[in-house]
Short mmCIF file of C-alpha atoms and ligand atoms in Angstrom, two decimals:
data_model
loop_
_atom_site.label_atom_id
_atom_site.label_comp_id
_atom_site.label_asym_id
_atom_site.label_seq_id
_atom_site.Cartn_x
_atom_site.Cartn_y
_atom_site.Cartn_z
CA MET A 95 16.05 -19.55 -9.29
CA GLU A 96 15.52 -16.01 -8.08
CA GLU A 97 17.29 -15.27 -4.80
CA LYS A 98 14.89 -14.55 -2.03
CA ILE A 99 14.68 -13.89 1.66
CA LEU A 100 11.87 -15.07 3.90
CA VAL A 101 10.44 -12.59 6.38
CA LEU A 102 8.84 -14.85 8.95
CA ASP A 103 6.09 -12.78 10.49
CA PHE A 104 5.46 -13.01 14.23
CA GLY A 105 2.98 -10.13 14.28
CA GLY A 106 5.09 -7.01 14.71
CA GLN A 107 4.07 -3.60 13.51
CA TYR A 108 7.11 -2.93 11.33
CA ASN A 109 7.11 -6.18 9.38
CA MET A 110 6.20 -4.66 6.06
CA LEU A 111 9.12 -2.32 6.43
CA ILE A 112 11.53 -5.21 6.80
CA ALA A 113 10.53 -6.67 3.44
CA ARG A 114 10.85 -3.29 1.90
CA ARG A 115 14.31 -2.64 3.28
CA VAL A 116 15.44 -6.00 1.90
CA ARG A 117 14.07 -5.24 -1.55
CA GLU A 118 15.75 -1.85 -1.47
CA GLN A 119 18.97 -3.86 -1.33
CA ASN A 120 18.04 -5.67 -4.57
CA VAL A 121 16.98 -8.91 -2.96
CA PHE A 122 13.42 -10.16 -3.18
CA ALA A 123 11.67 -10.68 0.17
CA GLU A 124 8.53 -12.65 0.86
CA ILE A 125 6.51 -12.24 4.02
CA LYS A 126 4.84 -15.32 5.48
CA PRO A 127 2.97 -15.58 8.76
CA PHE A 128 4.78 -17.98 11.11
CA ASN A 129 1.79 -20.34 11.20
CA LYS A 130 1.30 -20.52 7.43
CA ILE A 131 4.57 -22.16 6.47
CA THR A 132 6.36 -25.29 7.68
CA LEU A 133 10.02 -26.00 8.12
CA GLU A 134 9.87 -28.45 5.21
CA GLU A 135 8.38 -25.80 2.94
CA ILE A 136 11.01 -23.31 3.99
CA LYS A 137 13.77 -25.76 3.15
CA ASN A 138 12.22 -26.54 -0.23
CA GLU A 139 11.85 -22.90 -1.20
CA GLY A 140 15.61 -22.40 -1.19
CA TYR A 141 15.62 -19.12 0.76
CA LYS A 142 19.02 -17.47 1.05
CA GLY A 143 18.16 -16.17 4.49
CA ILE A 144 15.35 -15.68 6.98
CA ILE A 145 14.40 -12.71 9.10
CA PHE A 146 12.35 -13.36 12.22
CA THR A 147 10.25 -10.26 12.77
CA GLY A 148 9.25 -8.49 15.94
CA GLY A 149 5.94 -9.16 17.60
CA PRO A 150 3.91 -8.10 20.62
CA ALA A 151 4.05 -11.37 22.60
CA SER A 152 6.51 -12.73 25.15
CA VAL A 153 8.38 -15.84 24.07
CA TYR A 154 8.15 -17.59 27.47
CA LEU A 155 4.33 -17.65 27.53
CA PRO A 156 2.77 -20.95 26.41
CA ASP A 157 0.71 -19.70 23.44
CA SER A 158 3.18 -17.25 21.98
CA PRO A 159 4.03 -17.44 18.29
CA SER A 160 6.89 -19.85 17.86
CA PHE A 161 8.50 -22.13 15.30
CA ASP A 162 10.10 -25.54 15.00
CA LYS A 163 13.48 -25.04 16.66
CA GLU A 164 15.16 -27.15 14.01
CA ILE A 165 14.94 -24.10 11.80
CA LEU A 166 18.10 -22.97 13.57
CA ASN A 167 19.91 -26.02 12.22
CA ALA A 168 18.57 -25.87 8.68
CA GLY A 169 21.74 -24.25 7.36
CA ILE A 170 19.91 -21.04 6.43
CA PRO A 171 21.21 -17.76 7.90
CA ILE A 172 18.74 -16.07 10.23
CA LEU A 173 18.43 -12.56 11.57
CA GLY A 174 16.06 -12.16 14.53
CA ILE A 175 14.69 -8.72 15.23
CA CYS A 176 13.32 -7.79 18.68
CA TYR A 177 10.79 -10.56 19.41
CA GLY A 178 12.54 -12.57 16.70
CA ASP A 179 15.82 -12.09 18.56
CA GLN A 180 14.27 -13.28 21.82
CA LEU A 181 12.61 -16.20 20.07
CA MET A 182 15.93 -17.26 18.60
CA ALA A 183 17.49 -17.13 22.07
CA HIS A 184 14.57 -19.07 23.53
CA LEU A 185 14.64 -21.77 20.83
CA ALA A 186 18.41 -22.11 21.10
CA GLY A 187 18.28 -22.68 24.86
CA GLY A 188 18.83 -19.22 26.33
CA THR A 189 16.53 -17.48 28.82
CA VAL A 190 14.28 -14.54 28.19
CA GLU A 191 12.70 -12.63 31.04
CA ARG A 192 10.64 -9.58 31.68
CA ALA A 193 12.10 -6.67 33.62
CA GLU A 194 10.30 -3.34 33.83
CA SER A 195 13.47 -1.76 35.17
CA LEU A 196 15.37 -2.75 32.02
CA SER A 197 12.75 -1.72 29.48
CA GLU A 198 13.84 0.69 26.78
CA TYR A 199 11.52 2.66 24.52
CA GLY A 200 12.64 5.05 21.81
CA LYS A 201 16.09 6.30 20.95
CA THR A 202 18.83 4.40 22.72
CA GLU A 203 22.57 4.43 22.36
CA VAL A 204 23.99 1.08 21.28
CA PHE A 205 27.62 -0.01 21.56
CA SER A 206 28.57 -2.56 18.95
CA GLY A 207 31.34 -5.12 18.96
CA ASP A 208 33.21 -6.98 16.29
CA SER A 209 30.87 -8.79 13.91
CA LYS A 210 30.00 -9.13 10.22
CA LEU A 211 26.64 -7.63 11.09
CA PHE A 212 28.25 -4.34 12.11
CA LYS A 213 30.65 -3.90 9.23
CA ASN A 214 30.94 -0.15 8.46
CA VAL A 215 28.86 0.69 11.51
CA PRO A 216 30.56 2.82 14.21
CA GLU A 217 31.12 1.49 17.70
CA SER A 218 28.40 3.67 19.14
CA PHE A 219 25.19 4.64 17.38
CA ILE A 220 21.58 5.51 18.12
CA PHE A 221 18.87 2.92 17.69
CA TRP A 222 15.18 2.55 18.10
CA MET A 223 14.35 0.21 20.97
CA SER A 224 11.02 -0.99 22.22
CA HIS A 225 11.11 -3.85 24.67
CA THR A 226 10.46 -4.92 28.24
CA ASP A 227 11.56 -8.53 27.80
CA TYR A 228 15.28 -9.10 27.49
CA ILE A 229 17.71 -11.95 26.95
CA LYS A 230 19.02 -12.80 30.38
CA ASN A 231 21.22 -15.74 29.47
CA LEU A 232 22.60 -16.25 26.00
CA PRO A 233 22.07 -19.69 24.48
CA PRO A 234 25.08 -21.99 24.20
CA ALA A 235 27.39 -21.15 21.27
CA PHE A 236 26.14 -17.54 21.10
CA ARG A 237 28.10 -14.44 22.01
CA THR A 238 27.09 -10.85 22.62
CA ILE A 239 27.93 -8.43 19.84
CA ALA A 240 26.22 -5.25 21.11
CA ASN A 241 24.95 -3.78 24.33
CA THR A 242 23.26 -0.66 25.67
CA LYS A 243 23.55 0.92 29.11
CA LEU A 244 20.63 -1.21 30.32
CA CYS A 245 20.71 -4.18 28.02
CA GLU A 246 23.65 -6.50 28.16
CA ASN A 247 22.62 -8.53 25.11
CA ALA A 248 21.39 -5.97 22.59
CA ALA A 249 22.70 -8.17 19.78
CA MET A 250 24.05 -11.72 19.64
CA CYS A 251 25.33 -14.25 17.16
CA ASP A 252 26.35 -17.82 16.62
CA GLU A 253 28.69 -17.48 13.65
CA SER A 254 29.02 -21.22 13.10
CA ARG A 255 25.33 -21.42 12.14
CA ASN A 256 25.01 -17.87 10.76
CA LEU A 257 22.45 -16.94 13.38
CA TYR A 258 22.18 -13.27 14.36
CA GLY A 259 19.78 -11.45 16.64
CA VAL A 260 19.24 -7.77 17.43
CA GLN A 261 17.05 -6.36 20.14
CA PHE A 262 16.61 -3.10 18.24
CA HIS A 263 14.78 -2.32 14.99
CA PRO A 264 17.13 -1.76 12.04
CA GLU A 265 14.16 -1.45 9.66
CA VAL A 266 12.59 1.75 10.93
CA ILE A 267 13.51 4.88 9.13
CA HIS A 268 14.81 6.82 12.12
CA THR A 269 17.30 4.11 12.93
CA GLU A 270 20.83 5.24 12.22
CA TYR A 271 22.80 2.58 10.26
CA GLY A 272 19.76 0.30 10.07
CA THR A 273 20.09 -0.01 6.31
CA GLN A 274 23.77 -0.87 6.70
CA ILE A 275 22.96 -3.65 9.16
CA ILE A 276 20.34 -5.16 6.85
CA HIS A 277 22.78 -4.83 3.98
CA ASN A 278 25.43 -6.63 6.05
CA PHE A 279 23.07 -9.46 6.91
CA LEU A 280 22.17 -9.93 3.26
CA TYR A 281 25.58 -9.53 1.65
CA GLU A 282 28.04 -10.51 4.38
CA VAL A 283 26.07 -13.25 6.11
CA CYS A 284 23.67 -14.66 3.51
CA GLY A 285 26.06 -14.01 0.63
CA VAL A 286 23.42 -12.80 -1.80
CA SER A 287 24.43 -11.39 -5.15
CA GLY A 288 21.68 -8.73 -5.22
CA THR A 289 20.35 -9.21 -8.72
CA TRP A 290 16.69 -8.61 -8.00
CA LYS A 291 15.18 -5.72 -9.91
CA MET A 292 11.67 -4.76 -10.80
CA ASP A 293 12.16 -5.86 -14.39
CA ASN A 294 13.21 -9.36 -13.28
CA TYR A 295 10.16 -9.41 -11.11
CA LEU A 296 8.01 -8.47 -14.06
CA GLU A 297 9.49 -11.14 -16.32
CA THR A 298 9.25 -13.80 -13.61
CA SER A 299 5.63 -12.91 -12.88
CA ILE A 300 4.67 -12.96 -16.54
CA GLU A 301 6.25 -16.42 -16.93
CA LYS A 302 4.51 -17.62 -13.79
CA TYR A 303 1.04 -16.51 -14.90
CA LYS A 304 1.60 -17.78 -18.42
CA ASN A 305 1.96 -21.25 -16.93
CA GLU A 306 -0.55 -21.01 -14.12
CA LEU A 307 -3.33 -19.48 -16.16
CA ASP A 308 -2.78 -21.37 -19.36
CA GLY A 309 -6.11 -22.02 -21.07
CA LYS A 310 -8.14 -20.24 -18.38
CA LYS A 311 -10.46 -17.30 -18.80
CA VAL A 312 -9.67 -14.43 -16.44
CA LEU A 313 -11.79 -11.43 -15.51
CA CYS A 314 -10.55 -8.20 -13.94
CA ALA A 315 -12.43 -5.15 -12.74
CA LEU A 316 -10.45 -2.18 -13.99
CA SER A 317 -11.07 1.11 -12.19
CA GLY A 318 -8.38 3.19 -13.86
CA GLY A 319 -6.57 3.46 -10.53
CA VAL A 320 -2.93 2.45 -10.29
CA ASP A 321 -3.35 -0.97 -8.69
CA SER A 322 -5.98 -2.46 -10.94
CA SER A 323 -4.28 -0.98 -14.01
CA VAL A 324 -0.91 -2.53 -13.21
CA ALA A 325 -2.44 -5.89 -12.25
CA ALA A 326 -4.47 -6.00 -15.45
CA LEU A 327 -1.62 -5.06 -17.75
CA LEU A 328 0.71 -7.57 -16.16
CA LEU A 329 -1.82 -10.33 -16.73
CA HIS A 330 -2.46 -9.10 -20.23
CA ARG A 331 1.24 -9.52 -20.96
CA ALA A 332 1.00 -13.08 -19.69
CA ILE A 333 -2.24 -14.30 -21.24
CA GLY A 334 -3.34 -11.69 -23.76
CA HIS A 335 -6.95 -11.95 -24.76
CA ASP A 336 -7.79 -14.64 -22.24
CA LEU A 337 -8.02 -11.68 -19.90
CA THR A 338 -11.17 -9.58 -20.08
CA CYS A 339 -11.29 -6.29 -18.20
CA VAL A 340 -14.54 -4.69 -17.22
CA PHE A 341 -14.47 -0.97 -16.65
CA VAL A 342 -17.65 0.35 -15.11
CA ASP A 343 -18.10 4.03 -15.88
CA HIS A 344 -20.45 5.20 -13.14
CA GLY A 345 -20.32 8.73 -14.44
CA LEU A 346 -18.67 10.02 -11.28
CA LEU A 347 -15.11 10.07 -12.54
CA ARG A 348 -12.96 13.12 -13.06
CA LYS A 349 -13.21 15.11 -16.26
CA ASP A 350 -12.26 13.04 -19.33
CA GLU A 351 -11.02 10.20 -17.15
CA ALA A 352 -13.23 7.45 -18.53
CA ASP A 353 -12.13 8.21 -22.09
CA PHE A 354 -8.52 8.26 -21.00
CA VAL A 355 -8.82 4.83 -19.37
CA GLU A 356 -10.48 3.41 -22.46
CA SER A 357 -8.01 4.89 -24.89
CA THR A 358 -5.04 3.77 -22.81
CA PHE A 359 -6.01 0.18 -22.21
CA LYS A 360 -8.04 -0.62 -25.23
CA GLY A 361 -6.32 1.72 -27.65
CA LYS A 362 -2.69 1.84 -26.61
CA PHE A 363 -2.35 -1.63 -25.08
CA GLY A 364 -4.92 -3.44 -27.21
CA MET A 365 -6.53 -5.07 -24.22
CA ASN A 366 -9.81 -6.84 -24.20
CA LEU A 367 -11.68 -4.11 -22.36
CA ILE A 368 -15.40 -3.73 -21.92
CA ARG A 369 -16.48 -0.25 -20.95
CA VAL A 370 -19.91 -0.26 -19.37
CA ASN A 371 -21.57 3.10 -19.67
CA ALA A 372 -23.71 2.98 -16.58
CA GLN A 373 -23.96 6.69 -15.83
CA GLU A 374 -27.72 6.86 -16.09
CA ARG A 375 -28.24 3.79 -14.00
CA PHE A 376 -26.14 5.18 -11.15
CA LEU A 377 -27.62 8.64 -11.43
CA SER A 378 -31.17 7.39 -11.18
CA LYS A 379 -30.34 5.27 -8.11
CA LEU A 380 -28.67 8.29 -6.51
CA SER A 381 -31.46 10.68 -7.31
CA GLY A 382 -32.53 12.67 -4.25
CA VAL A 383 -30.02 10.96 -1.94
CA SER A 384 -27.88 13.32 0.19
CA GLU A 385 -26.75 11.14 3.06
CA PRO A 386 -23.05 10.27 2.50
CA GLU A 387 -23.10 6.68 3.74
CA GLN A 388 -26.18 5.95 1.70
CA LYS A 389 -24.49 7.31 -1.40
CA ARG A 390 -21.50 5.04 -0.82
CA LYS A 391 -23.72 2.04 -0.25
CA ILE A 392 -25.77 2.61 -3.36
CA ILE A 393 -22.70 3.01 -5.53
CA GLY A 394 -21.03 -0.07 -4.04
CA GLU A 395 -24.09 -2.24 -4.58
CA GLU A 396 -24.83 -0.94 -8.02
CA PHE A 397 -21.23 -1.53 -9.05
CA ILE A 398 -21.54 -5.18 -8.08
CA ARG A 399 -24.79 -5.57 -10.00
CA VAL A 400 -23.35 -4.05 -13.16
CA PHE A 401 -20.20 -6.10 -12.90
CA GLU A 402 -22.10 -9.32 -12.29
CA ALA A 403 -24.37 -8.73 -15.24
CA GLU A 404 -21.38 -8.13 -17.46
CA ALA A 405 -19.56 -11.23 -16.19
CA LYS A 406 -22.63 -13.35 -16.88
CA LYS A 407 -22.62 -12.33 -20.49
CA LEU A 408 -19.10 -13.69 -20.84
CA GLY A 409 -19.95 -17.28 -19.96
CA LYS A 410 -17.70 -19.40 -17.79
CA ILE A 411 -14.89 -17.45 -16.21
CA HIS A 412 -12.33 -19.44 -14.24
CA VAL A 413 -10.36 -16.78 -12.49
CA LEU A 414 -10.99 -13.38 -10.97
CA ALA A 415 -8.00 -11.03 -10.92
CA GLN A 416 -7.68 -8.35 -8.29
CA GLY A 417 -5.29 -5.47 -7.73
CA THR A 418 -4.82 -6.16 -4.02
CA ILE A 419 -1.48 -4.80 -2.84
CA TYR A 420 0.44 -5.65 0.30
CA PRO A 421 -0.87 -2.83 2.51
CA ASP A 422 -4.45 -3.98 1.69
CA VAL A 423 -3.56 -7.45 2.92
CA ILE A 424 -2.26 -5.99 6.15
CA GLU A 425 -5.20 -3.64 6.60
CA SER A 426 -7.75 -6.37 6.19
CA GLY A 427 -6.36 -8.80 8.72
CA LYS A 428 -2.98 -10.41 8.64
CA GLY A 429 -2.15 -13.21 6.33
CA ASP A 430 -5.70 -14.02 5.38
CA ALA A 431 -5.66 -16.32 2.41
CA SER A 432 -7.36 -14.03 0.00
CA VAL A 433 -8.62 -10.65 0.89
CA ILE A 434 -11.08 -8.95 -1.32
CA LYS A 435 -10.82 -5.19 -1.26
CA SER A 436 -14.32 -4.49 -0.22
CA HIS A 437 -14.17 -2.20 2.76
CA HIS A 438 -13.25 1.06 1.18
CA ASN A 439 -13.64 0.34 -2.43
CA VAL A 440 -16.19 0.28 -5.13
CA GLY A 441 -14.06 -2.49 -6.64
CA GLY A 442 -15.27 -4.74 -3.81
CA LEU A 443 -16.86 -7.66 -5.56
CA PRO A 444 -19.53 -10.12 -4.50
CA GLU A 445 -18.28 -13.12 -2.59
CA ASN A 446 -20.66 -15.59 -4.14
CA MET A 447 -19.55 -15.18 -7.72
CA ASP A 448 -18.71 -18.35 -9.49
CA PHE A 449 -14.92 -18.33 -9.87
CA ASP A 450 -12.57 -21.24 -9.32
CA GLU A 451 -9.80 -19.04 -8.06
CA ILE A 452 -8.61 -15.51 -7.43
CA VAL A 453 -5.23 -14.17 -8.55
CA GLU A 454 -3.65 -11.15 -6.98
CA PRO A 455 -0.42 -10.43 -8.85
CA LEU A 456 0.50 -7.42 -6.69
CA ARG A 457 -0.14 -9.01 -3.34
CA ASP A 458 3.52 -8.84 -2.26
CA LEU A 459 4.19 -5.30 -3.37
CA PHE A 460 4.11 -1.88 -1.79
CA LYS A 461 2.59 1.10 -3.51
CA ASP A 462 5.87 2.54 -4.73
CA GLU A 463 6.86 -0.87 -6.07
CA VAL A 464 3.54 -1.14 -7.89
CA ARG A 465 4.31 2.23 -9.46
CA ALA A 466 7.77 1.07 -10.50
CA LEU A 467 6.20 -1.99 -12.06
CA GLY A 468 3.65 0.19 -13.83
CA LEU A 469 6.41 2.26 -15.40
CA GLU A 470 8.22 -0.90 -16.38
CA LEU A 471 5.06 -2.02 -18.15
CA GLY A 472 4.86 1.26 -20.03
CA ILE A 473 1.79 2.69 -18.34
CA PRO A 474 1.69 6.48 -18.80
CA LYS A 475 3.22 8.49 -15.95
CA GLU A 476 0.03 10.45 -15.38
CA LEU A 477 -1.71 7.20 -14.53
CA VAL A 478 1.12 5.64 -12.55
CA PHE A 479 1.50 8.69 -10.31
CA ARG A 480 -2.19 9.37 -10.11
CA GLN A 481 -3.52 10.67 -6.83
CA PRO A 482 -5.75 8.42 -4.80
CA PHE A 483 -9.34 8.68 -5.90
CA PRO A 484 -12.23 7.33 -3.84
CA GLY A 485 -14.20 4.43 -5.24
CA PRO A 486 -17.50 6.31 -4.98
CA GLY A 487 -15.85 9.06 -7.00
CA LEU A 488 -17.27 12.54 -7.20
CA ALA A 489 -20.39 11.41 -5.35
CA VAL A 490 -18.54 12.04 -2.09
CA ARG A 491 -17.35 15.43 -3.32
CA ILE A 492 -20.78 16.75 -4.15
CA ILE A 493 -22.48 17.71 -0.92
CA GLY A 494 -26.20 17.06 -0.96
CA ASP A 495 -28.03 15.43 -3.81
CA ILE A 496 -26.33 14.62 -7.07
CA THR A 497 -27.44 15.80 -10.48
CA GLU A 498 -25.90 15.64 -13.92
CA ASP A 499 -25.37 19.41 -13.89
CA LYS A 500 -23.60 19.30 -10.57
CA ILE A 501 -21.28 16.54 -11.75
CA LYS A 502 -20.36 18.59 -14.80
CA THR A 503 -19.80 21.71 -12.67
CA LEU A 504 -17.54 19.86 -10.27
CA GLN A 505 -15.61 18.12 -13.04
CA ASP A 506 -14.85 21.48 -14.64
CA ALA A 507 -13.86 23.22 -11.42
CA ASP A 508 -11.74 20.27 -10.33
CA ALA A 509 -9.94 20.16 -13.67
CA VAL A 510 -9.04 23.85 -13.36
CA PHE A 511 -7.72 23.49 -9.83
CA ARG A 512 -5.64 20.43 -10.68
CA ASP A 513 -4.30 22.16 -13.75
CA GLU A 514 -3.14 25.20 -11.74
CA MET A 515 -1.61 23.01 -9.05
CA ASP A 516 0.22 20.93 -11.65
CA LYS A 517 1.48 23.95 -13.54
CA ALA A 518 2.83 25.47 -10.32
CA GLU A 519 4.30 22.05 -9.37
CA ILE A 520 2.86 22.23 -5.88
CA ASN A 521 3.96 19.38 -3.73
CA ALA A 522 0.70 18.04 -2.29
CA ASN A 523 -0.32 14.40 -2.03
CA GLN A 524 -3.92 14.91 -3.03
CA TYR A 525 -5.82 17.93 -4.30
CA PHE A 526 -9.29 18.35 -5.64
CA ALA A 527 -12.39 20.48 -5.65
CA VAL A 528 -15.60 19.90 -3.71
CA LEU A 529 -19.00 21.21 -4.73
CA THR A 530 -20.71 22.41 -1.57
CA ASP A 531 -24.48 22.80 -1.29
CA THR A 532 -24.10 26.39 -0.15
CA ARG A 533 -25.35 29.05 -2.46
CA SER A 534 -24.52 32.69 -1.96
CA VAL A 535 -25.08 36.05 -3.54
CA GLY A 536 -22.55 37.53 -5.92
CA VAL A 537 -22.36 40.12 -8.61
CA VAL A 538 -21.46 39.67 -12.26
CA GLY A 539 -21.32 42.86 -14.32
CA ASP A 540 -24.28 44.77 -12.91
CA LYS A 541 -26.28 41.68 -12.20
CA ARG A 542 -26.91 39.79 -8.99
CA SER A 543 -25.90 36.14 -9.11
CA TYR A 544 -26.88 33.33 -6.82
CA GLY A 545 -24.40 30.51 -7.36
CA TYR A 546 -22.73 27.60 -5.63
CA THR A 547 -19.55 27.64 -3.59
CA ILE A 548 -16.59 25.49 -4.59
CA ALA A 549 -14.21 24.41 -1.86
CA LEU A 550 -10.64 23.57 -2.78
CA ARG A 551 -8.79 20.94 -0.78
CA ALA A 552 -5.09 20.03 -0.87
CA VAL A 553 -3.39 17.80 1.66
CA THR A 554 0.11 16.77 2.58
CA THR A 555 0.43 13.38 4.16
CA ASP A 556 2.49 10.19 4.37
CA ASP A 557 -0.24 7.64 4.77
CA PHE A 558 -3.61 9.46 4.53
CA MET A 559 -4.41 8.34 8.08
CA THR A 560 -3.49 11.81 9.22
CA ALA A 561 -3.00 14.78 6.93
CA ASP A 562 -2.14 18.45 7.04
CA TRP A 563 -3.63 21.04 4.72
CA THR A 564 -1.09 22.12 2.15
CA ARG A 565 0.18 25.70 2.29
CA VAL A 566 -0.64 26.42 -1.33
CA PRO A 567 0.80 29.83 -2.35
CA TYR A 568 -1.83 32.60 -2.55
CA GLU A 569 -0.99 33.23 -6.19
CA VAL A 570 -1.93 29.68 -7.13
CA LEU A 571 -5.18 29.90 -5.18
CA GLU A 572 -5.84 33.25 -6.76
CA ARG A 573 -5.41 31.90 -10.28
CA ALA A 574 -7.58 28.88 -9.52
CA SER A 575 -10.30 31.02 -7.98
CA GLY A 576 -10.24 33.49 -10.88
CA ARG A 577 -10.46 30.78 -13.48
CA ILE A 578 -13.13 28.75 -11.68
CA THR A 579 -15.48 31.70 -11.20
CA GLY A 580 -14.77 32.85 -14.74
CA GLU A 581 -14.92 29.52 -16.58
CA VAL A 582 -17.32 27.35 -14.62
CA LYS A 583 -21.03 27.99 -14.79
CA ASN A 584 -22.99 28.55 -11.57
CA ILE A 585 -19.96 29.13 -9.35
CA ASN A 586 -19.56 32.58 -7.83
CA ARG A 587 -17.48 31.82 -4.74
CA VAL A 588 -14.36 29.75 -4.01
CA VAL A 589 -13.02 28.88 -0.56
CA TYR A 590 -9.92 26.97 0.56
CA ASP A 591 -10.19 24.25 3.18
CA ILE A 592 -7.68 24.81 6.00
CA THR A 593 -8.53 21.85 8.20
CA SER A 594 -6.17 19.03 9.01
CA LYS A 595 -7.12 15.38 9.50
CA PRO A 596 -8.11 14.84 12.25
CA PRO A 597 -10.51 16.43 13.05
CA ALA A 598 -11.65 16.58 9.40
CA THR A 599 -11.20 13.77 6.88
CA VAL A 600 -9.55 14.25 3.51
CA GLU A 601 -12.79 13.80 1.60
CA TRP A 602 -15.77 15.87 2.63
CA GLU A 603 -18.09 12.90 2.79
P1 XMP B 294 -10.57 10.13 4.20
O1 XMP B 294 -11.66 10.93 3.58
O2 XMP B 294 -11.09 8.88 4.86
O3 XMP B 294 -9.69 9.64 2.99
O4 XMP B 294 -9.68 10.92 5.10
C1 XMP B 294 -8.41 9.05 3.11
C2 XMP B 294 -7.96 8.63 1.73
O5 XMP B 294 -8.79 7.57 1.24
C3 XMP B 294 -9.44 7.96 0.04
N1 XMP B 294 -10.81 7.42 0.09
C4 XMP B 294 -11.22 6.31 -0.54
N2 XMP B 294 -10.57 5.46 -1.35
N3 XMP B 294 -12.55 4.18 -1.61
C5 XMP B 294 -11.23 4.39 -1.89
O6 XMP B 294 -10.65 3.61 -2.63
C6 XMP B 294 -13.27 4.99 -0.81
O7 XMP B 294 -14.45 4.76 -0.55
C7 XMP B 294 -12.57 6.11 -0.24
N4 XMP B 294 -12.94 7.11 0.61
C8 XMP B 294 -11.85 7.90 0.79
C9 XMP B 294 -9.40 9.46 0.02
O8 XMP B 294 -9.47 9.98 -1.29
C10 XMP B 294 -8.08 9.74 0.69
O9 XMP B 294 -7.02 9.59 -0.22
#
């Protein structure tokens, strides 16, 4: 059986990072909310170790997240982090109290003692702390293994049961030696062998779905984005033609994109792919509509209709497959049984469709892991490292009403800009062109022109929640501007968007 670690989630903000840090050490980690798994289940799963996460509550309050205290005697090594540390102390019979005067927030110097957990970690190092509660009295059998100026018990352990707790957060990136401490817990305390790799994960998943989906018909909405592509191909490897993918071409994709998606999945991978050419249908619904939210709504609803109609033609389908990834699960409410990506996505599907079950093969993975899996599956790099693209597509990049001509104009201008950015290898996280509804006067040869203005947008960001505009070199902008005004009909002016998010958003609509 594959080695794995359980990340028992008590509601902290860094929990996804913990799982990620564990996987970076070649050990698979699964995150489960504390109230969705029992002690019996934990024992049966054969976890090599458990990490209790942080969380916003206080362990001494009656309704705080807790767990059966027998978990401490289950013979499985545990690392408690922050709230998890306090919970371990509380369950083991120590006392946890609140003291404003002892609270520590931000960078704090920690002094470590002798312990497996601190192997190859210096005696003094800087850590990220965020707590007001603290462990006043250690539980019986525990000893202190680190302290700070204010906090006597910054880390503790009971070696006989392999129980370790740290008040600080080894998982956050600005924590010095955090990776080493997680490594020590896994290799020194849990004794893992560290054999987990993305290709094992792929093989295990394929085996799993081969068994689980045997004899069932599965349907997947393929958008051509990274997540749905990887999910679909993985399932294809497991069940072949029992998987049908529906790709709705709403006509608002980037230049040549729809053909690329079709030739990749149908051509290269031989998948059972239905391309629905619904351009006219979408265009007629969008005719005369300029209000951004209305555009999004129309496209979302129309997508569902087209998808439903297509599914109906296929007869009984047992399973719907979705490309939900771990951050989507988090975003849409913690630990919910099955979250359908509906909020921000055209892929959001109707809830009342007649499926027996939903499978989400990427539910445990982070974006970069999904990409690694995509490469493992042989998906072309240009697709795997594709920039984010909004579900409503170019509709939210054409200001004002949408026409076929405008779509073509924007596709061409956008292709030029992306080409120049790619050739110059500019390091931006997302870049594209927007067709504004501003027309202005220009001159071509001796003639007056009256054309549209293209705005170019490039952003640098970690998470797209905030973003800075990318300092694209003038020469690159110059080449893009020259080519766009020269090659694209009806454009006689190009501007560059120099607004960060906030106050602007990445997309213009
Ligand atoms: P904003 O414009 O909100 O965009 O700053 C942040 C990121 O989200 C992408 N985006 C979307 N993605 N469906 C999606 O799947 C959508 O409706 C949507 N709207 C914006 C946007 O491209 C950027 O990467």
